[in-house]
PDB file of C-alpha atoms in Angstrom:
ATOM      1  CA  MET K  93     143.108  11.227 129.992  1.00 59.00           C
ATOM      2  CA  ALA K  94     139.599  10.515 128.710  1.00 67.00           C
ATOM      3  CA  ASP K  95     138.055   7.951 131.060  1.00 64.00           C
ATOM      4  CA  ALA K  96     135.929   4.925 130.180  1.00 54.00           C
ATOM      5  CA  THR K  97     132.135   5.266 130.249  1.00 63.00           C
ATOM      6  CA  ALA K  98     129.234   2.826 129.935  1.00 56.00           C
ATOM      7  CA  GLU K  99     128.774   3.837 126.276  1.00 69.00           C
ATOM      8  CA  LEU K 100     132.501   3.724 125.478  1.00 79.00           C
ATOM      9  CA  PRO K 101     134.320   1.292 127.817  1.00 85.00           C
ATOM     10  CA  LEU K 102     137.847   2.446 127.023  1.00 89.00           C
ATOM     11  CA  SER K 103     140.235   5.198 128.046  1.00 91.00           C
ATOM     12  CA  PHE K 104     142.855   7.101 126.042  1.00 94.00           C
ATOM     13  CA  GLN K 105     145.195  10.063 126.371  1.00 94.00           C
ATOM     14  CA  VAL K 106     145.027  13.297 124.393  1.00 94.00           C
ATOM     15  CA  PRO K 107     147.996  15.678 123.923  1.00 92.00           C
ATOM     16  CA  ASP K 108     147.913  18.634 126.331  1.00 88.00           C
ATOM     17  CA  PRO K 109     147.605  21.387 123.677  1.00 85.00           C
ATOM     18  CA  PHE K 110     144.087  20.236 122.756  1.00 90.00           C
ATOM     19  CA  GLN K 111     141.253  22.359 124.143  1.00 86.00           C
ATOM     20  CA  ASP K 112     138.596  19.873 125.268  1.00 87.00           C
ATOM     21  CA  LEU K 113     134.935  20.443 124.534  1.00 87.00           C
ATOM     22  CA  ASP K 114     133.155  19.631 127.783  1.00 86.00           C
ATOM     23  CA  PHE K 115     129.691  18.259 127.024  1.00 85.00           C
ATOM     24  CA  GLN K 116     128.764  18.694 130.693  1.00 85.00           C
ATOM     25  CA  LEU K 117     129.068  22.455 130.195  1.00 85.00           C
ATOM     26  CA  SER K 118     126.820  24.709 128.173  1.00 84.00           C
ATOM     27  CA  PRO K 119     127.847  25.923 124.696  1.00 81.00           C
ATOM     28  CA  ALA K 120     128.413  29.397 126.197  1.00 82.00           C
ATOM     29  CA  GLU K 121     130.772  28.041 128.869  1.00 87.00           C
ATOM     30  CA  ASN K 122     132.769  26.118 126.257  1.00 84.00           C
ATOM     31  CA  THR K 123     132.937  29.239 124.106  1.00 83.00           C
ATOM     32  CA  ASN K 124     134.350  31.234 127.023  1.00 86.00           C
ATOM     33  CA  LYS K 125     137.086  28.625 127.419  1.00 85.00           C
ATOM     34  CA  LEU K 126     137.891  28.953 123.713  1.00 82.00           C
ATOM     35  CA  LEU K 127     138.048  32.742 123.923  1.00 83.00           C
ATOM     36  CA  ASP K 128     140.515  32.498 126.806  1.00 84.00           C
ATOM     37  CA  LYS K 129     142.676  30.196 124.676  1.00 80.00           C
ATOM     38  CA  LEU K 130     142.529  32.535 121.696  1.00 79.00           C
ATOM     39  CA  GLN K 131     143.817  35.371 123.849  1.00 78.00           C
ATOM     40  CA  SER K 132     147.022  33.389 124.436  1.00 76.00           C
ATOM     41  CA  ILE K 133     147.862  33.030 120.734  1.00 74.00           C
ATOM     42  CA  SER K 134     150.592  35.387 119.527  1.00 72.00           C
ATOM     43  CA  PRO K 135     149.986  37.316 117.402  1.00 71.00           C
ATOM     44  CA  LYS K 136     146.445  37.610 118.705  1.00 75.00           C
ATOM     45  CA  PRO K 137     143.689  36.795 116.163  1.00 75.00           C
ATOM     46  CA  SER K 138     141.613  39.688 114.883  1.00 76.00           C
ATOM     47  CA  ASP K 139     138.235  40.501 116.428  1.00 80.00           C
ATOM     48  CA  GLU K 140     136.620  39.113 113.267  1.00 77.00           C
ATOM     49  CA  GLN K 141     138.476  35.811 113.616  1.00 74.00           C
ATOM     50  CA  ILE K 142     137.579  35.538 117.294  1.00 77.00           C
ATOM     51  CA  ALA K 143     133.898  36.200 116.590  1.00 77.00           C
ATOM     52  CA  HIS K 144     133.885  33.589 113.816  1.00 73.00           C
ATOM     53  CA  ALA K 145     135.638  31.057 116.050  1.00 75.00           C
ATOM     54  CA  ALA K 146     132.996  31.481 118.736  1.00 77.00           C
ATOM     55  CA  LEU K 147     130.151  30.885 116.270  1.00 75.00           C
ATOM     56  CA  ALA K 148     131.919  27.966 114.602  1.00 74.00           C
ATOM     57  CA  GLN K 149     132.602  26.220 117.900  1.00 76.00           C
ATOM     58  CA  GLN K 150     128.967  26.551 118.986  1.00 78.00           C
ATOM     59  CA  ALA K 151     127.885  24.858 115.737  1.00 77.00           C
ATOM     60  CA  MET K 152     130.553  22.170 116.242  1.00 80.00           C
ATOM     61  CA  TYR K 153     129.379  21.602 119.822  1.00 82.00           C
ATOM     62  CA  GLU K 154     125.789  21.050 118.695  1.00 83.00           C
ATOM     63  CA  MET K 155     126.821  18.676 115.889  1.00 83.00           C
ATOM     64  CA  LEU K 156     129.088  16.526 118.079  1.00 86.00           C
ATOM     65  CA  SER K 157     126.702  16.555 121.017  1.00 86.00           C
ATOM     66  CA  SER K 158     123.839  15.289 118.844  1.00 85.00           C
ATOM     67  CA  ALA K 159     126.154  12.566 117.465  1.00 86.00           C
ATOM     68  CA  GLY K 160     126.821  11.380 121.005  1.00 84.00           C
ATOM     69  CA  ALA K 161     130.540  12.171 120.947  1.00 90.00           C
ATOM     70  CA  ALA K 162     132.408  10.751 123.928  1.00 90.00           C
ATOM     71  CA  TYR K 163     135.253  13.225 123.389  1.00 92.00           C
ATOM     72  CA  ALA K 164     136.019  16.237 121.231  1.00 92.00           C
ATOM     73  CA  GLY K 165     138.949  18.617 121.338  1.00 91.00           C
ATOM     74  CA  VAL K 166     140.359  21.435 119.226  1.00 89.00           C
ATOM     75  CA  LEU K 167     144.023  22.203 118.636  1.00 88.00           C
ATOM     76  CA  LEU K 168     144.739  25.811 117.709  1.00 81.00           C
ATOM     77  CA  SER K 169     147.992  26.800 116.056  1.00 75.00           C
ATOM     78  CA  GLY K 170     149.488  29.877 114.472  1.00 70.00           C
ATOM     79  CA  PRO K 171     152.735  31.752 113.851  1.00 69.00           C
ATOM     80  CA  SER K 172     155.672  31.135 116.173  1.00 70.00           C
ATOM     81  CA  PRO K 173     159.295  32.326 116.364  1.00 71.00           C
ATOM     82  CA  GLU K 174     160.326  29.108 114.602  1.00 75.00           C
ATOM     83  CA  HIS K 175     157.512  29.300 112.020  1.00 72.00           C
ATOM     84  CA  PRO K 176     156.553  32.972 111.563  1.00 70.00           C
ATOM     85  CA  ASP K 177     154.634  32.295 108.335  1.00 73.00           C
ATOM     86  CA  ARG K 178     152.446  29.518 109.733  1.00 70.00           C
ATOM     87  CA  PRO K 179     148.760  30.406 109.224  1.00 69.00           C
ATOM     88  CA  LEU K 180     146.180  30.359 111.988  1.00 71.00           C
ATOM     89  CA  SER K 181     144.481  26.995 111.856  1.00 75.00           C
ATOM     90  CA  SER K 182     142.588  24.415 113.895  1.00 80.00           C
ATOM     91  CA  VAL K 183     142.447  20.633 114.110  1.00 88.00           C
ATOM     92  CA  LEU K 184     139.421  18.723 115.396  1.00 90.00           C
ATOM     93  CA  LEU K 185     139.871  15.436 117.278  1.00 94.00           C
ATOM     94  CA  SER K 186     136.759  13.451 118.180  1.00 94.00           C
ATOM     95  CA  VAL K 187     135.753  10.019 119.458  1.00 95.00           C
ATOM     96  CA  ILE K 188     132.259   8.631 118.820  1.00 93.00           C
ATOM     97  CA  ALA K 189     130.782   5.234 119.673  1.00 89.00           C
ATOM     98  CA  ARG K 190     129.135   3.680 116.599  1.00 89.00           C
ATOM     99  CA  PRO K 191     127.064   0.500 116.184  1.00 85.00           C
ATOM    100  CA  SER K 192     128.453  -2.486 114.284  1.00 81.00           C
ATOM    101  CA  GLU K 193     126.808  -5.482 112.615  1.00 75.00           C
ATOM    102  CA  LEU K 194     129.501  -7.860 113.885  1.00 66.00           C
ATOM    103  CA  ALA K 195     131.576  -8.110 117.046  1.00 64.00           C
ATOM    104  CA  ASN K 196     135.318  -8.034 117.674  1.00 64.00           C
ATOM    105  CA  GLU K 197     137.715  -8.717 114.769  1.00 68.00           C
ATOM    106  CA  ASP K 198     134.945  -9.924 112.440  1.00 74.00           C
ATOM    107  CA  THR K 199     133.685  -6.376 112.059  1.00 81.00           C
ATOM    108  CA  VAL K 200     137.093  -5.087 110.907  1.00 89.00           C
ATOM    109  CA  HIS K 201     137.194  -7.099 107.693  1.00 85.00           C
ATOM    110  CA  ARG K 202     133.502  -6.500 106.941  1.00 86.00           C
ATOM    111  CA  LEU K 203     133.857  -2.756 107.547  1.00 88.00           C
ATOM    112  CA  SER K 204     137.011  -2.393 105.459  1.00 91.00           C
ATOM    113  CA  ARG K 205     135.322  -4.028 102.464  1.00 89.00           C
ATOM    114  CA  THR K 206     132.145  -1.993 102.928  1.00 88.00           C
ATOM    115  CA  MET K 207     133.938   1.334 103.315  1.00 87.00           C
ATOM    116  CA  GLY K 208     136.085   0.623 100.258  1.00 88.00           C
ATOM    117  CA  ALA K 209     132.963  -0.035  98.184  1.00 89.00           C
ATOM    118  CA  ILE K 210     130.977   2.947  99.479  1.00 86.00           C
ATOM    119  CA  TYR K 211     133.864   5.436  99.312  1.00 85.00           C
ATOM    120  CA  PRO K 212     135.961   4.408  96.279  1.00 88.00           C
ATOM    121  CA  GLU K 213     137.996   7.642  96.444  1.00 89.00           C
ATOM    122  CA  ALA K 214     138.956   7.100 100.078  1.00 92.00           C
ATOM    123  CA  GLU K 215     142.048   5.248 101.252  1.00 94.00           C
ATOM    124  CA  VAL K 216     140.869   2.242 103.261  1.00 94.00           C
ATOM    125  CA  GLY K 217     143.033  -0.272 105.063  1.00 93.00           C
ATOM    126  CA  VAL K 218     143.524  -2.366 108.185  1.00 93.00           C
ATOM    127  CA  VAL K 219     146.147  -1.574 110.816  1.00 93.00           C
ATOM    128  CA  GLN K 220     147.300  -3.538 113.841  1.00 94.00           C
ATOM    129  CA  LEU K 221     147.059  -1.495 117.054  1.00 94.00           C
ATOM    130  CA  LYS K 222     148.119  -2.625 120.512  1.00 93.00           C
ATOM    131  CA  THR K 223     144.454  -3.410 121.139  1.00 91.00           C
ATOM    132  CA  GLY K 224     144.095  -5.439 117.931  1.00 91.00           C
ATOM    133  CA  PRO K 225     143.135  -4.765 114.296  1.00 93.00           C
ATOM    134  CA  ALA K 226     141.350  -1.554 113.321  1.00 94.00           C
ATOM    135  CA  VAL K 227     140.083   0.015 110.109  1.00 94.00           C
ATOM    136  CA  LEU K 228     141.734   3.152 108.714  1.00 95.00           C
ATOM    137  CA  VAL K 229     139.814   5.486 106.401  1.00 95.00           C
ATOM    138  CA  THR K 230     141.381   8.634 104.945  1.00 96.00           C
ATOM    139  CA  GLU K 231     139.244  10.895 102.801  1.00 93.00           C
ATOM    140  CA  GLU K 232     138.894  14.440 101.562  1.00 88.00           C
ATOM    141  CA  THR K 233     135.414  15.883 101.405  1.00 79.00           C
ATOM    142  CA  LYS K 234     134.053  19.113 100.011  1.00 70.00           C
ATOM    143  CA  VAL K 235     132.088  21.080 102.583  1.00 61.00           C
ATOM    144  CA  GLU K 236     129.976  24.159 102.054  1.00 56.00           C
ATOM    145  CA  ARG K 237     131.387  25.908 105.127  1.00 53.00           C
ATOM    146  CA  PRO K 238     134.890  25.707 106.614  1.00 48.00           C
ATOM    147  CA  VAL K 239     135.603  23.702 109.759  1.00 50.00           C
ATOM    148  CA  ASN K 240     138.646  25.836 110.503  1.00 52.00           C
ATOM    149  CA  LEU K 241     137.604  27.881 113.523  1.00 52.00           C
ATOM    150  CA  LEU K 242     139.896  30.753 112.613  1.00 50.00           C
ATOM    151  CA  VAL K 243     138.948  31.293 108.981  1.00 54.00           C
ATOM    152  CA  ASP K 244     135.766  33.067 107.977  1.00 51.00           C
ATOM    153  CA  ASP K 245     135.289  32.008 104.369  1.00 54.00           C
ATOM    154  CA  SER K 246     131.874  31.448 102.836  1.00 58.00           C
ATOM    155  CA  ALA K 247     133.274  29.528  99.847  1.00 59.00           C
ATOM    156  CA  PRO K 248     133.219  25.723  99.801  1.00 60.00           C
ATOM    157  CA  THR K 249     136.450  24.114 100.937  1.00 67.00           C
ATOM    158  CA  ARG K 250     138.031  20.677 101.297  1.00 74.00           C
ATOM    159  CA  VAL K 251     138.538  18.928 104.610  1.00 82.00           C
ATOM    160  CA  ARG K 252     140.882  15.981 105.083  1.00 90.00           C
ATOM    161  CA  GLN K 253     139.852  13.400 107.672  1.00 92.00           C
ATOM    162  CA  LEU K 254     141.373  10.249 109.121  1.00 96.00           C
ATOM    163  CA  HIS K 255     139.133   7.757 110.920  1.00 96.00           C
ATOM    164  CA  VAL K 256     140.359   4.821 112.981  1.00 96.00           C
ATOM    165  CA  PHE K 257     137.509   2.400 113.739  1.00 94.00           C
ATOM    166  CA  VAL K 258     138.417   0.330 116.795  1.00 93.00           C
ATOM    167  CA  PRO K 259     136.192  -2.675 117.674  1.00 91.00           C
ATOM    168  CA  ILE K 260     135.011  -2.762 121.287  1.00 88.00           C
ATOM    169  CA  PRO K 261     135.519  -6.274 122.698  1.00 86.00           C
ATOM    170  CA  GLY K 262     132.339  -8.183 123.422  1.00 82.00           C
ATOM    171  CA  ARG K 263     130.071  -5.570 121.870  1.00 84.00           C
ATOM    172  CA  TYR K 264     128.448  -4.884 118.531  1.00 83.00           C
ATOM    173  CA  ALA K 265     130.082  -1.467 118.523  1.00 86.00           C
ATOM    174  CA  MET K 266     133.177   0.436 117.470  1.00 89.00           C
ATOM    175  CA  ALA K 267     134.993   3.537 118.665  1.00 93.00           C
ATOM    176  CA  ASP K 268     135.453   6.017 115.814  1.00 94.00           C
ATOM    177  CA  PHE K 269     138.646   8.010 116.495  1.00 96.00           C
ATOM    178  CA  SER K 270     138.766  10.866 113.999  1.00 95.00           C
ATOM    179  CA  ILE K 271     140.964  13.853 113.212  1.00 95.00           C
ATOM    180  CA  ALA K 272     140.031  16.525 110.655  1.00 90.00           C
ATOM    181  CA  THR K 273     141.560  19.733 109.325  1.00 86.00           C
ATOM    182  CA  GLU K 274     141.684  21.997 106.312  1.00 80.00           C
ATOM    183  CA  ASN K 275     145.375  22.664 106.904  1.00 81.00           C
ATOM    184  CA  VAL K 276     146.635  19.817 104.714  1.00 84.00           C
ATOM    185  CA  ASP K 277     150.186  21.220 104.746  1.00 83.00           C
ATOM    186  CA  GLU K 278     150.498  19.866 108.287  1.00 85.00           C
ATOM    187  CA  TRP K 279     148.571  16.649 107.620  1.00 92.00           C
ATOM    188  CA  ASP K 280     151.482  14.380 108.546  1.00 94.00           C
ATOM    189  CA  ASP K 281     151.508  15.967 112.012  1.00 92.00           C
ATOM    190  CA  CYS K 282     147.772  15.248 112.339  1.00 94.00           C
ATOM    191  CA  VAL K 283     148.316  11.600 111.444  1.00 96.00           C
ATOM    192  CA  GLN K 284     151.029  11.344 114.098  1.00 96.00           C
ATOM    193  CA  ILE K 285     148.749  12.922 116.699  1.00 96.00           C
ATOM    194  CA  LEU K 286     145.999  10.386 116.075  1.00 97.00           C
ATOM    195  CA  ALA K 287     148.524   7.543 116.050  1.00 96.00           C
ATOM    196  CA  ARG K 288     149.787   8.607 119.488  1.00 96.00           C
ATOM    197  CA  VAL K 289     146.221   8.820 120.823  1.00 96.00           C
ATOM    198  CA  CYS K 290     145.356   5.339 119.516  1.00 96.00           C
ATOM    199  CA  ASP K 291     148.555   3.982 121.044  1.00 96.00           C
ATOM    200  CA  THR K 292     147.182   4.871 124.507  1.00 95.00           C
ATOM    201  CA  ILE K 293     143.812   3.087 124.160  1.00 95.00           C
ATOM    202  CA  THR K 294     143.035   0.810 127.102  1.00 92.00           C
ATOM    203  CA  PHE K 295     139.811  -1.169 127.401  1.00 90.00           C
ATOM    204  CA  ALA K 296     138.036  -1.111 130.747  1.00 82.00           C
ATOM    205  CA  ASP K 297     137.933  -4.911 130.943  1.00 71.00           C
ATOM    206  CA  ALA K 298     141.619  -5.320 130.078  1.00 55.00           C
TER     207      ALA K 298
END
């Protein structure tokens, strides 16, 4: 479970298979944890894939750390006896506290209208969570470098992301729960993962 902090006064649960990025550790220590995890994948990734994963995670660590992420975790998947043709892939789950112009439910309706206007190609809507209304934003963006830790490809690619913006009671702030992957074939599974995480949100003052 990710515990509440002063910046993000809520807790939530993350599925066990996710490899947490620990922002109290150095990038090198987090990379060592990733390498240990990669060794457990069968079949084992190539040396090239492992080297790329290490570099990609260090870049990811720096990006999320500078954004003030309260949580970040990576889910690695690959072939299995049930799915021998499944490609090696990764999914990024992150939670970031973001400022808001309005407090509580008022910010949901303002944000949904604003996001719909700014990102006309994105799917924007409002969903009712156990904690109250939240804004959903699904979009695909073109990036110059892959976010998939296990693919070393210099060509631009498309990343699908789902954001759930949850207002923090009594504050001009929101919690941005986000999941992102290039493996769109398993997108429905990603949506279910984020839904389960959001279903466990508990505010510290509740």
